[in-house]
Amino acid sequence: WPKLSRMAINILSIVPMSDKPERVFSGARRTVSWDRGQLEAETIEMRECLKHWKRTGILDTFFK
């Protein structure tokens, strides 16, 4: 059973996804009100990324 045990270790040892991406994009519901429902998914994604980068200071390193 060496192949099966190796396969089980490979599958079961996958690091779970961080909850940070979920937290970042859960704010999208506040961004997309019923009035802004016509925004495309790509536009919403870009806005949420920029908002998160601004809040964490990532943008400050590029725009000093």
PDB file of N, CA, C and O in Angstrom:
ATOM      1  N   TRP A   1       0.791  -1.198   0.000  1.00  0.00           N
ATOM      2  CA  TRP A   1       0.000   0.000   0.000  1.00  0.00           C
ATOM      3  C   TRP A   1       0.848   1.285   0.000  1.00  0.00           C
ATOM      4  O   TRP A   1       0.383   2.338   0.422  1.00  0.00           O
ATOM      5  N   PRO A   2       2.083   1.208  -0.444  1.00  0.00           N
ATOM      6  CA  PRO A   2       2.916   2.420  -0.392  1.00  0.00           C
ATOM      7  C   PRO A   2       2.395   3.551  -1.287  1.00  0.00           C
ATOM      8  O   PRO A   2       2.459   4.721  -0.908  1.00  0.00           O
ATOM      9  N   LYS A   3       1.859   3.211  -2.459  1.00  0.00           N
ATOM     10  CA  LYS A   3       1.334   4.266  -3.341  1.00  0.00           C
ATOM     11  C   LYS A   3       0.089   4.912  -2.739  1.00  0.00           C
ATOM     12  O   LYS A   3      -0.078   6.125  -2.801  1.00  0.00           O
ATOM     13  N   LEU A   4      -0.760   4.090  -2.159  1.00  0.00           N
ATOM     14  CA  LEU A   4      -1.980   4.615  -1.554  1.00  0.00           C
ATOM     15  C   LEU A   4      -1.662   5.518  -0.363  1.00  0.00           C
ATOM     16  O   LEU A   4      -2.253   6.581  -0.212  1.00  0.00           O
ATOM     17  N   SER A   5      -0.690   5.123   0.448  1.00  0.00           N
ATOM     18  CA  SER A   5      -0.344   5.949   1.603  1.00  0.00           C
ATOM     19  C   SER A   5       0.285   7.272   1.162  1.00  0.00           C
ATOM     20  O   SER A   5       0.015   8.324   1.729  1.00  0.00           O
ATOM     21  N   ARG A   6       1.108   7.229   0.119  1.00  0.00           N
ATOM     22  CA  ARG A   6       1.698   8.463  -0.409  1.00  0.00           C
ATOM     23  C   ARG A   6       0.627   9.387  -0.983  1.00  0.00           C
ATOM     24  O   ARG A   6       0.653  10.597  -0.785  1.00  0.00           O
ATOM     25  N   MET A   7      -0.342   8.790  -1.693  1.00  0.00           N
ATOM     26  CA  MET A   7      -1.421   9.577  -2.259  1.00  0.00           C
ATOM     27  C   MET A   7      -2.267  10.221  -1.142  1.00  0.00           C
ATOM     28  O   MET A   7      -2.637  11.382  -1.227  1.00  0.00           O
ATOM     29  N   ALA A   8      -2.540   9.463  -0.085  1.00  0.00           N
ATOM     30  CA  ALA A   8      -3.322   9.998   1.027  1.00  0.00           C
ATOM     31  C   ALA A   8      -2.593  11.148   1.709  1.00  0.00           C
ATOM     32  O   ALA A   8      -3.200  12.163   2.047  1.00  0.00           O
ATOM     33  N   ILE A   9      -1.292  11.016   1.873  1.00  0.00           N
ATOM     34  CA  ILE A   9      -0.510  12.090   2.486  1.00  0.00           C
ATOM     35  C   ILE A   9      -0.531  13.335   1.601  1.00  0.00           C
ATOM     36  O   ILE A   9      -0.704  14.451   2.087  1.00  0.00           O
ATOM     37  N   ASN A  10      -0.392  13.148   0.288  1.00  0.00           N
ATOM     38  CA  ASN A  10      -0.412  14.291  -0.632  1.00  0.00           C
ATOM     39  C   ASN A  10      -1.762  15.003  -0.625  1.00  0.00           C
ATOM     40  O   ASN A  10      -1.823  16.227  -0.649  1.00  0.00           O
ATOM     41  N   ILE A  11      -2.823  14.248  -0.586  1.00  0.00           N
ATOM     42  CA  ILE A  11      -4.154  14.854  -0.640  1.00  0.00           C
ATOM     43  C   ILE A  11      -4.545  15.452   0.701  1.00  0.00           C
ATOM     44  O   ILE A  11      -5.047  16.571   0.772  1.00  0.00           O
ATOM     45  N   LEU A  12      -4.297  14.744   1.773  1.00  0.00           N
ATOM     46  CA  LEU A  12      -4.755  15.199   3.086  1.00  0.00           C
ATOM     47  C   LEU A  12      -3.862  16.273   3.703  1.00  0.00           C
ATOM     48  O   LEU A  12      -4.257  16.901   4.675  1.00  0.00           O
ATOM     49  N   SER A  13      -2.693  16.483   3.143  1.00  0.00           N
ATOM     50  CA  SER A  13      -1.802  17.492   3.715  1.00  0.00           C
ATOM     51  C   SER A  13      -1.860  18.821   2.970  1.00  0.00           C
ATOM     52  O   SER A  13      -1.012  19.676   3.152  1.00  0.00           O
ATOM     53  N   ILE A  14      -2.874  19.019   2.146  1.00  0.00           N
ATOM     54  CA  ILE A  14      -3.041  20.276   1.432  1.00  0.00           C
ATOM     55  C   ILE A  14      -3.401  21.355   2.444  1.00  0.00           C
ATOM     56  O   ILE A  14      -4.304  21.187   3.256  1.00  0.00           O
ATOM     57  N   VAL A  15      -2.694  22.456   2.382  1.00  0.00           N
ATOM     58  CA  VAL A  15      -2.934  23.556   3.303  1.00  0.00           C
ATOM     59  C   VAL A  15      -4.288  24.177   2.977  1.00  0.00           C
ATOM     60  O   VAL A  15      -4.575  24.477   1.817  1.00  0.00           O
ATOM     61  N   PRO A  16      -5.136  24.381   3.970  1.00  0.00           N
ATOM     62  CA  PRO A  16      -6.445  24.988   3.699  1.00  0.00           C
ATOM     63  C   PRO A  16      -6.288  26.440   3.257  1.00  0.00           C
ATOM     64  O   PRO A  16      -5.319  27.111   3.605  1.00  0.00           O
ATOM     65  N   MET A  17      -7.251  26.907   2.498  1.00  0.00           N
ATOM     66  CA  MET A  17      -7.210  28.270   1.993  1.00  0.00           C
ATOM     67  C   MET A  17      -7.389  29.264   3.133  1.00  0.00           C
ATOM     68  O   MET A  17      -8.144  29.036   4.057  1.00  0.00           O
ATOM     69  N   SER A  18      -6.696  30.347   3.020  1.00  0.00           N
ATOM     70  CA  SER A  18      -6.798  31.398   4.018  1.00  0.00           C
ATOM     71  C   SER A  18      -8.177  32.044   3.958  1.00  0.00           C
ATOM     72  O   SER A  18      -8.802  32.115   2.903  1.00  0.00           O
ATOM     73  N   ASP A  19      -8.639  32.537   5.071  1.00  0.00           N
ATOM     74  CA  ASP A  19      -9.929  33.216   5.080  1.00  0.00           C
ATOM     75  C   ASP A  19      -9.803  34.674   4.674  1.00  0.00           C
ATOM     76  O   ASP A  19     -10.794  35.361   4.497  1.00  0.00           O
ATOM     77  N   LYS A  20      -8.566  35.141   4.489  1.00  0.00           N
ATOM     78  CA  LYS A  20      -8.357  36.534   4.113  1.00  0.00           C
ATOM     79  C   LYS A  20      -9.002  36.885   2.765  1.00  0.00           C
ATOM     80  O   LYS A  20      -9.676  37.918   2.664  1.00  0.00           O
ATOM     81  N   PRO A  21      -8.827  36.071   1.705  1.00  0.00           N
ATOM     82  CA  PRO A  21      -9.506  36.404   0.445  1.00  0.00           C
ATOM     83  C   PRO A  21     -11.026  36.482   0.592  1.00  0.00           C
ATOM     84  O   PRO A  21     -11.667  37.337  -0.001  1.00  0.00           O
ATOM     85  N   GLU A  22     -11.572  35.589   1.398  1.00  0.00           N
ATOM     86  CA  GLU A  22     -13.020  35.631   1.607  1.00  0.00           C
ATOM     87  C   GLU A  22     -13.429  36.933   2.286  1.00  0.00           C
ATOM     88  O   GLU A  22     -14.447  37.533   1.944  1.00  0.00           O
ATOM     89  N   ARG A  23     -12.650  37.359   3.262  1.00  0.00           N
ATOM     90  CA  ARG A  23     -12.949  38.589   3.985  1.00  0.00           C
ATOM     91  C   ARG A  23     -12.861  39.802   3.061  1.00  0.00           C
ATOM     92  O   ARG A  23     -13.682  40.711   3.125  1.00  0.00           O
ATOM     93  N   VAL A  24     -11.856  39.795   2.188  1.00  0.00           N
ATOM     94  CA  VAL A  24     -11.676  40.917   1.265  1.00  0.00           C
ATOM     95  C   VAL A  24     -12.876  41.037   0.334  1.00  0.00           C
ATOM     96  O   VAL A  24     -13.429  42.111   0.140  1.00  0.00           O
ATOM     97  N   PHE A  25     -13.293  39.921  -0.227  1.00  0.00           N
ATOM     98  CA  PHE A  25     -14.367  39.969  -1.207  1.00  0.00           C
ATOM     99  C   PHE A  25     -15.756  39.958  -0.587  1.00  0.00           C
ATOM    100  O   PHE A  25     -16.736  40.205  -1.265  1.00  0.00           O
ATOM    101  N   SER A  26     -15.874  39.696   0.703  1.00  0.00           N
ATOM    102  CA  SER A  26     -17.191  39.800   1.327  1.00  0.00           C
ATOM    103  C   SER A  26     -17.620  41.259   1.418  1.00  0.00           C
ATOM    104  O   SER A  26     -18.807  41.557   1.528  1.00  0.00           O
ATOM    105  N   GLY A  27     -16.663  42.167   1.374  1.00  0.00           N
ATOM    106  CA  GLY A  27     -16.984  43.591   1.361  1.00  0.00           C
ATOM    107  C   GLY A  27     -17.610  44.028   0.047  1.00  0.00           C
ATOM    108  O   GLY A  27     -18.133  45.140  -0.060  1.00  0.00           O
ATOM    109  N   ALA A  28     -17.581  43.164  -0.946  1.00  0.00           N
ATOM    110  CA  ALA A  28     -18.142  43.514  -2.247  1.00  0.00           C
ATOM    111  C   ALA A  28     -19.648  43.743  -2.155  1.00  0.00           C
ATOM    112  O   ALA A  28     -20.199  44.530  -2.913  1.00  0.00           O
ATOM    113  N   ARG A  29     -20.300  43.095  -1.226  1.00  0.00           N
ATOM    114  CA  ARG A  29     -21.758  43.307  -1.101  1.00  0.00           C
ATOM    115  C   ARG A  29     -22.056  44.748  -0.684  1.00  0.00           C
ATOM    116  O   ARG A  29     -23.053  45.317  -1.111  1.00  0.00           O
ATOM    117  N   ARG A  30     -21.201  45.331   0.106  1.00  0.00           N
ATOM    118  CA  ARG A  30     -21.389  46.735   0.477  1.00  0.00           C
ATOM    119  C   ARG A  30     -21.079  47.650  -0.709  1.00  0.00           C
ATOM    120  O   ARG A  30     -21.660  48.712  -0.854  1.00  0.00           O
ATOM    121  N   THR A  31     -20.154  47.231  -1.554  1.00  0.00           N
ATOM    122  CA  THR A  31     -19.798  48.017  -2.738  1.00  0.00           C
ATOM    123  C   THR A  31     -20.909  47.964  -3.775  1.00  0.00           C
ATOM    124  O   THR A  31     -21.253  48.967  -4.386  1.00  0.00           O
ATOM    125  N   VAL A  32     -21.453  46.779  -3.978  1.00  0.00           N
ATOM    126  CA  VAL A  32     -22.455  46.589  -5.016  1.00  0.00           C
ATOM    127  C   VAL A  32     -23.841  46.717  -4.400  1.00  0.00           C
ATOM    128  O   VAL A  32     -24.452  45.745  -4.011  1.00  0.00           O
ATOM    129  N   SER A  33     -24.296  47.939  -4.310  1.00  0.00           N
ATOM    130  CA  SER A  33     -25.654  48.164  -3.830  1.00  0.00           C
ATOM    131  C   SER A  33     -26.610  47.838  -4.979  1.00  0.00           C
ATOM    132  O   SER A  33     -26.194  47.539  -6.100  1.00  0.00           O
ATOM    133  N   TRP A  34     -27.886  47.945  -4.726  1.00  0.00           N
ATOM    134  CA  TRP A  34     -28.863  47.652  -5.779  1.00  0.00           C
ATOM    135  C   TRP A  34     -28.746  48.667  -6.904  1.00  0.00           C
ATOM    136  O   TRP A  34     -29.065  48.371  -8.058  1.00  0.00           O
ATOM    137  N   ASP A  35     -28.272  49.872  -6.599  1.00  0.00           N
ATOM    138  CA  ASP A  35     -28.106  50.892  -7.637  1.00  0.00           C
ATOM    139  C   ASP A  35     -26.922  50.583  -8.551  1.00  0.00           C
ATOM    140  O   ASP A  35     -26.894  50.998  -9.708  1.00  0.00           O
ATOM    141  N   ARG A  36     -25.938  49.884  -8.023  1.00  0.00           N
ATOM    142  CA  ARG A  36     -24.736  49.574  -8.801  1.00  0.00           C
ATOM    143  C   ARG A  36     -24.766  48.150  -9.345  1.00  0.00           C
ATOM    144  O   ARG A  36     -23.735  47.598  -9.691  1.00  0.00           O
ATOM    145  N   GLY A  37     -25.891  47.563  -9.419  1.00  0.00           N
ATOM    146  CA  GLY A  37     -26.020  46.173  -9.847  1.00  0.00           C
ATOM    147  C   GLY A  37     -25.572  45.907 -11.268  1.00  0.00           C
ATOM    148  O   GLY A  37     -25.394  44.763 -11.663  1.00  0.00           O
ATOM    149  N   GLN A  38     -25.375  46.960 -12.052  1.00  0.00           N
ATOM    150  CA  GLN A  38     -24.969  46.794 -13.449  1.00  0.00           C
ATOM    151  C   GLN A  38     -23.458  46.676 -13.617  1.00  0.00           C
ATOM    152  O   GLN A  38     -22.984  46.478 -14.729  1.00  0.00           O
ATOM    153  N   LEU A  39     -22.689  46.834 -12.536  1.00  0.00           N
ATOM    154  CA  LEU A  39     -21.232  46.722 -12.637  1.00  0.00           C
ATOM    155  C   LEU A  39     -20.837  45.302 -13.031  1.00  0.00           C
ATOM    156  O   LEU A  39     -21.441  44.330 -12.585  1.00  0.00           O
ATOM    157  N   GLU A  40     -19.824  45.203 -13.848  1.00  0.00           N
ATOM    158  CA  GLU A  40     -19.338  43.887 -14.254  1.00  0.00           C
ATOM    159  C   GLU A  40     -18.486  43.288 -13.141  1.00  0.00           C
ATOM    160  O   GLU A  40     -17.903  44.005 -12.328  1.00  0.00           O
ATOM    161  N   ALA A  41     -18.403  41.983 -13.119  1.00  0.00           N
ATOM    162  CA  ALA A  41     -17.656  41.275 -12.077  1.00  0.00           C
ATOM    163  C   ALA A  41     -16.190  41.701 -12.053  1.00  0.00           C
ATOM    164  O   ALA A  41     -15.592  41.847 -10.989  1.00  0.00           O
ATOM    165  N   GLU A  42     -15.610  41.909 -13.217  1.00  0.00           N
ATOM    166  CA  GLU A  42     -14.197  42.307 -13.294  1.00  0.00           C
ATOM    167  C   GLU A  42     -13.976  43.681 -12.650  1.00  0.00           C
ATOM    168  O   GLU A  42     -12.986  43.901 -11.954  1.00  0.00           O
ATOM    169  N   THR A  43     -14.905  44.591 -12.856  1.00  0.00           N
ATOM    170  CA  THR A  43     -14.809  45.933 -12.270  1.00  0.00           C
ATOM    171  C   THR A  43     -14.898  45.855 -10.747  1.00  0.00           C
ATOM    172  O   THR A  43     -14.138  46.513 -10.035  1.00  0.00           O
ATOM    173  N   ILE A  44     -15.805  45.044 -10.253  1.00  0.00           N
ATOM    174  CA  ILE A  44     -15.968  44.878  -8.810  1.00  0.00           C
ATOM    175  C   ILE A  44     -14.717  44.261  -8.212  1.00  0.00           C
ATOM    176  O   ILE A  44     -14.229  44.700  -7.167  1.00  0.00           O
ATOM    177  N   GLU A  45     -14.172  43.252  -8.894  1.00  0.00           N
ATOM    178  CA  GLU A  45     -12.958  42.600  -8.409  1.00  0.00           C
ATOM    179  C   GLU A  45     -11.797  43.580  -8.335  1.00  0.00           C
ATOM    180  O   GLU A  45     -11.069  43.635  -7.338  1.00  0.00           O
ATOM    181  N   MET A  46     -11.622  44.406  -9.368  1.00  0.00           N
ATOM    182  CA  MET A  46     -10.539  45.393  -9.369  1.00  0.00           C
ATOM    183  C   MET A  46     -10.714  46.393  -8.229  1.00  0.00           C
ATOM    184  O   MET A  46      -9.761  46.738  -7.540  1.00  0.00           O
ATOM    185  N   ARG A  47     -11.940  46.846  -8.029  1.00  0.00           N
ATOM    186  CA  ARG A  47     -12.196  47.829  -6.975  1.00  0.00           C
ATOM    187  C   ARG A  47     -11.923  47.243  -5.591  1.00  0.00           C
ATOM    188  O   ARG A  47     -11.334  47.898  -4.732  1.00  0.00           O
ATOM    189  N   GLU A  48     -12.339  46.010  -5.370  1.00  0.00           N
ATOM    190  CA  GLU A  48     -12.113  45.373  -4.073  1.00  0.00           C
ATOM    191  C   GLU A  48     -10.618  45.158  -3.815  1.00  0.00           C
ATOM    192  O   GLU A  48     -10.144  45.345  -2.698  1.00  0.00           O
ATOM    193  N   CYS A  49      -9.879  44.776  -4.851  1.00  0.00           N
ATOM    194  CA  CYS A  49      -8.433  44.597  -4.700  1.00  0.00           C
ATOM    195  C   CYS A  49      -7.764  45.929  -4.367  1.00  0.00           C
ATOM    196  O   CYS A  49      -6.939  45.995  -3.456  1.00  0.00           O
ATOM    197  N   LEU A  50      -8.111  46.972  -5.099  1.00  0.00           N
ATOM    198  CA  LEU A  50      -7.522  48.281  -4.837  1.00  0.00           C
ATOM    199  C   LEU A  50      -7.852  48.767  -3.430  1.00  0.00           C
ATOM    200  O   LEU A  50      -7.000  49.327  -2.736  1.00  0.00           O
ATOM    201  N   LYS A  51      -9.089  48.553  -2.992  1.00  0.00           N
ATOM    202  CA  LYS A  51      -9.494  48.977  -1.657  1.00  0.00           C
ATOM    203  C   LYS A  51      -8.681  48.235  -0.585  1.00  0.00           C
ATOM    204  O   LYS A  51      -8.193  48.833   0.369  1.00  0.00           O
ATOM    205  N   HIS A  52      -8.476  46.938  -0.790  1.00  0.00           N
ATOM    206  CA  HIS A  52      -7.696  46.146   0.170  1.00  0.00           C
ATOM    207  C   HIS A  52      -6.234  46.573   0.161  1.00  0.00           C
ATOM    208  O   HIS A  52      -5.612  46.716   1.217  1.00  0.00           O
ATOM    209  N   TRP A  53      -5.671  46.794  -1.020  1.00  0.00           N
ATOM    210  CA  TRP A  53      -4.269  47.200  -1.116  1.00  0.00           C
ATOM    211  C   TRP A  53      -4.054  48.562  -0.478  1.00  0.00           C
ATOM    212  O   TRP A  53      -3.032  48.812   0.140  1.00  0.00           O
ATOM    213  N   LYS A  54      -5.006  49.466  -0.642  1.00  0.00           N
ATOM    214  CA  LYS A  54      -4.904  50.788  -0.023  1.00  0.00           C
ATOM    215  C   LYS A  54      -4.952  50.671   1.496  1.00  0.00           C
ATOM    216  O   LYS A  54      -4.167  51.286   2.214  1.00  0.00           O
ATOM    217  N   ARG A  55      -5.866  49.851   1.996  1.00  0.00           N
ATOM    218  CA  ARG A  55      -6.029  49.677   3.444  1.00  0.00           C
ATOM    219  C   ARG A  55      -4.795  49.037   4.077  1.00  0.00           C
ATOM    220  O   ARG A  55      -4.396  49.400   5.181  1.00  0.00           O
ATOM    221  N   THR A  56      -4.153  48.110   3.378  1.00  0.00           N
ATOM    222  CA  THR A  56      -2.995  47.415   3.941  1.00  0.00           C
ATOM    223  C   THR A  56      -1.679  48.139   3.681  1.00  0.00           C
ATOM    224  O   THR A  56      -0.640  47.721   4.190  1.00  0.00           O
ATOM    225  N   GLY A  57      -1.692  49.202   2.867  1.00  0.00           N
ATOM    226  CA  GLY A  57      -0.481  49.973   2.622  1.00  0.00           C
ATOM    227  C   GLY A  57       0.356  49.479   1.459  1.00  0.00           C
ATOM    228  O   GLY A  57       1.452  49.990   1.227  1.00  0.00           O
ATOM    229  N   ILE A  58      -0.134  48.511   0.734  1.00  0.00           N
ATOM    230  CA  ILE A  58       0.630  47.986  -0.404  1.00  0.00           C
ATOM    231  C   ILE A  58       0.799  49.063  -1.469  1.00  0.00           C
ATOM    232  O   ILE A  58       1.873  49.212  -2.057  1.00  0.00           O
ATOM    233  N   LEU A  59      -0.240  49.836  -1.722  1.00  0.00           N
ATOM    234  CA  LEU A  59      -0.156  50.878  -2.744  1.00  0.00           C
ATOM    235  C   LEU A  59       0.825  51.982  -2.362  1.00  0.00           C
ATOM    236  O   LEU A  59       1.427  52.607  -3.222  1.00  0.00           O
ATOM    237  N   ASP A  60       0.999  52.218  -1.068  1.00  0.00           N
ATOM    238  CA  ASP A  60       1.907  53.274  -0.616  1.00  0.00           C
ATOM    239  C   ASP A  60       3.348  52.997  -1.017  1.00  0.00           C
ATOM    240  O   ASP A  60       4.114  53.922  -1.247  1.00  0.00           O
ATOM    241  N   THR A  61       3.719  51.720  -1.119  1.00  0.00           N
ATOM    242  CA  THR A  61       5.091  51.388  -1.487  1.00  0.00           C
ATOM    243  C   THR A  61       5.366  51.712  -2.961  1.00  0.00           C
ATOM    244  O   THR A  61       6.499  51.977  -3.332  1.00  0.00           O
ATOM    245  N   PHE A  62       4.319  51.710  -3.788  1.00  0.00           N
ATOM    246  CA  PHE A  62       4.500  51.983  -5.205  1.00  0.00           C
ATOM    247  C   PHE A  62       4.309  53.448  -5.560  1.00  0.00           C
ATOM    248  O   PHE A  62       4.825  53.931  -6.542  1.00  0.00           O
ATOM    249  N   PHE A  63       3.517  54.166  -4.770  1.00  0.00           N
ATOM    250  CA  PHE A  63       3.179  55.549  -5.100  1.00  0.00           C
ATOM    251  C   PHE A  63       3.631  56.511  -4.025  1.00  0.00           C
ATOM    252  O   PHE A  63       2.852  57.205  -3.415  1.00  0.00           O
ATOM    253  N   LYS A  64       4.936  56.561  -3.801  1.00  0.00           N
ATOM    254  CA  LYS A  64       5.491  57.495  -2.815  1.00  0.00           C
ATOM    255  C   LYS A  64       5.931  58.747  -3.473  1.00  0.00           C
ATOM    256  O   LYS A  64       6.297  58.874  -4.550  1.00  0.00           O
TER     257      LYS A  64
END
